[in-house]
Amino acid sequence: MPREGAIKVEGTVVEVLKETLFRVELPNRHRFLAHVAGKARAKRVRLVPGDKVTVEMSPYDLSKGRITLDQDR
C-alpha cells in the first residue's frame, strides 16, 4: 500500500551505490538517491544500471525516494 501523499514515478537506475542505495534518473533528467523498500529488500531484488523502477517520493523532499515493487510482479 503506498504511503499517504507519496508521489509515484517511473525512473531508471543510473548508478549503484553502497548498501541498498541507488541513483535514479527520471524522464525529465532529475536525479536523486533512492533506497530499496522492505518487500523488495526481503525478496532480494537485484538492480543494475539501466533497470526501470517505480519510485515513491515524498512531496516534501524530492532528493530522496524509495524503490518499490509493483503488485503485478
PDB file of C-alpha atoms in Angstrom:
ATOM      1  CA  MET A   1       0.000   0.000   0.000  1.00  0.00           C
ATOM      2  CA  PRO A   2       1.535   3.348  -0.989  1.00  0.00           C
ATOM      3  CA  ARG A   3       2.228   5.907   1.668  1.00  0.00           C
ATOM      4  CA  GLU A   4      -0.246   8.728   2.009  1.00  0.00           C
ATOM      5  CA  GLY A   5       0.696  11.725  -0.134  1.00  0.00           C
ATOM      6  CA  ALA A   6       3.604   9.945  -1.834  1.00  0.00           C
ATOM      7  CA  ILE A   7       4.399  10.748  -5.455  1.00  0.00           C
ATOM      8  CA  LYS A   8       4.768   7.589  -7.555  1.00  0.00           C
ATOM      9  CA  VAL A   9       7.028   7.914 -10.606  1.00  0.00           C
ATOM     10  CA  GLU A  10       8.877   5.696 -13.074  1.00  0.00           C
ATOM     11  CA  GLY A  11      12.633   6.083 -13.347  1.00  0.00           C
ATOM     12  CA  THR A  12      15.845   4.399 -14.477  1.00  0.00           C
ATOM     13  CA  VAL A  13      18.679   3.215 -12.253  1.00  0.00           C
ATOM     14  CA  VAL A  14      21.783   5.165 -13.285  1.00  0.00           C
ATOM     15  CA  GLU A  15      24.302   4.188 -10.621  1.00  0.00           C
ATOM     16  CA  VAL A  16      24.572   1.513  -7.933  1.00  0.00           C
ATOM     17  CA  LEU A  17      25.948   2.853  -4.648  1.00  0.00           C
ATOM     18  CA  LYS A  18      26.853   1.101  -1.381  1.00  0.00           C
ATOM     19  CA  GLU A  19      24.365  -0.927   0.634  1.00  0.00           C
ATOM     20  CA  THR A  20      20.912  -0.629  -0.955  1.00  0.00           C
ATOM     21  CA  LEU A  21      21.302   2.903  -2.335  1.00  0.00           C
ATOM     22  CA  PHE A  22      20.822   3.760  -5.992  1.00  0.00           C
ATOM     23  CA  ARG A  23      20.957   6.915  -8.084  1.00  0.00           C
ATOM     24  CA  VAL A  24      17.764   7.098 -10.139  1.00  0.00           C
ATOM     25  CA  GLU A  25      17.004   9.383 -13.077  1.00  0.00           C
ATOM     26  CA  LEU A  26      13.521  10.457 -14.099  1.00  0.00           C
ATOM     27  CA  PRO A  27      12.483  11.083 -17.723  1.00  0.00           C
ATOM     28  CA  ASN A  28      12.825  14.847 -17.089  1.00  0.00           C
ATOM     29  CA  ARG A  29      16.566  14.303 -16.251  1.00  0.00           C
ATOM     30  CA  HIS A  30      16.085  14.864 -12.470  1.00  0.00           C
ATOM     31  CA  ARG A  31      18.439  12.612 -10.463  1.00  0.00           C
ATOM     32  CA  PHE A  32      18.056  11.610  -6.814  1.00  0.00           C
ATOM     33  CA  LEU A  33      19.001   8.927  -4.294  1.00  0.00           C
ATOM     34  CA  ALA A  34      16.668   6.008  -3.687  1.00  0.00           C
ATOM     35  CA  HIS A  35      16.788   3.015  -1.375  1.00  0.00           C
ATOM     36  CA  VAL A  36      15.108  -0.367  -1.767  1.00  0.00           C
ATOM     37  CA  ALA A  37      11.828  -0.708   0.152  1.00  0.00           C
ATOM     38  CA  GLY A  38      11.032  -3.546   2.555  1.00  0.00           C
ATOM     39  CA  LYS A  39       9.405  -6.156   0.300  1.00  0.00           C
ATOM     40  CA  ALA A  40      11.942  -5.653  -2.482  1.00  0.00           C
ATOM     41  CA  ARG A  41      14.746  -5.995   0.062  1.00  0.00           C
ATOM     42  CA  ALA A  42      13.166  -9.118   1.584  1.00  0.00           C
ATOM     43  CA  LYS A  43      12.856 -10.733  -1.854  1.00  0.00           C
ATOM     44  CA  ARG A  44      16.493  -9.754  -2.582  1.00  0.00           C
ATOM     45  CA  VAL A  45      15.711  -7.949  -5.815  1.00  0.00           C
ATOM     46  CA  ARG A  46      18.910  -7.221  -7.759  1.00  0.00           C
ATOM     47  CA  LEU A  47      19.097  -3.944  -9.644  1.00  0.00           C
ATOM     48  CA  VAL A  48      21.697  -2.921 -12.210  1.00  0.00           C
ATOM     49  CA  PRO A  49      22.173   0.337 -14.136  1.00  0.00           C
ATOM     50  CA  GLY A  50      19.550   0.628 -16.864  1.00  0.00           C
ATOM     51  CA  ASP A  51      16.744  -1.093 -14.936  1.00  0.00           C
ATOM     52  CA  LYS A  52      13.341   0.614 -14.958  1.00  0.00           C
ATOM     53  CA  VAL A  53      11.932   1.055 -11.436  1.00  0.00           C
ATOM     54  CA  THR A  54       8.909   2.527  -9.685  1.00  0.00           C
ATOM     55  CA  VAL A  55       9.844   5.055  -7.026  1.00  0.00           C
ATOM     56  CA  GLU A  56       7.807   6.707  -4.277  1.00  0.00           C
ATOM     57  CA  MET A  57       8.916  10.216  -3.369  1.00  0.00           C
ATOM     58  CA  SER A  58       7.793  12.483  -0.565  1.00  0.00           C
ATOM     59  CA  PRO A  59       6.305  15.774  -1.758  1.00  0.00           C
ATOM     60  CA  TYR A  60       8.417  17.489   0.926  1.00  0.00           C
ATOM     61  CA  ASP A  61      11.860  16.158  -0.114  1.00  0.00           C
ATOM     62  CA  LEU A  62      12.363  15.479  -3.833  1.00  0.00           C
ATOM     63  CA  SER A  63      16.024  14.496  -3.373  1.00  0.00           C
ATOM     64  CA  LYS A  64      15.214  11.068  -1.869  1.00  0.00           C
ATOM     65  CA  GLY A  65      12.895   8.197  -2.679  1.00  0.00           C
ATOM     66  CA  ARG A  66      12.216   4.509  -2.149  1.00  0.00           C
ATOM     67  CA  ILE A  67      12.149   1.830  -4.826  1.00  0.00           C
ATOM     68  CA  THR A  68       9.002  -0.295  -4.569  1.00  0.00           C
ATOM     69  CA  LEU A  69       7.738  -3.470  -6.179  1.00  0.00           C
ATOM     70  CA  ASP A  70       4.694  -3.349  -8.430  1.00  0.00           C
ATOM     71  CA  GLN A  71       1.765  -5.560  -7.465  1.00  0.00           C
ATOM     72  CA  ASP A  72       1.890  -7.457 -10.794  1.00  0.00           C
ATOM     73  CA  ARG A  73       5.459  -8.724 -10.309  1.00  0.00           C
TER      74      ARG A  73
END
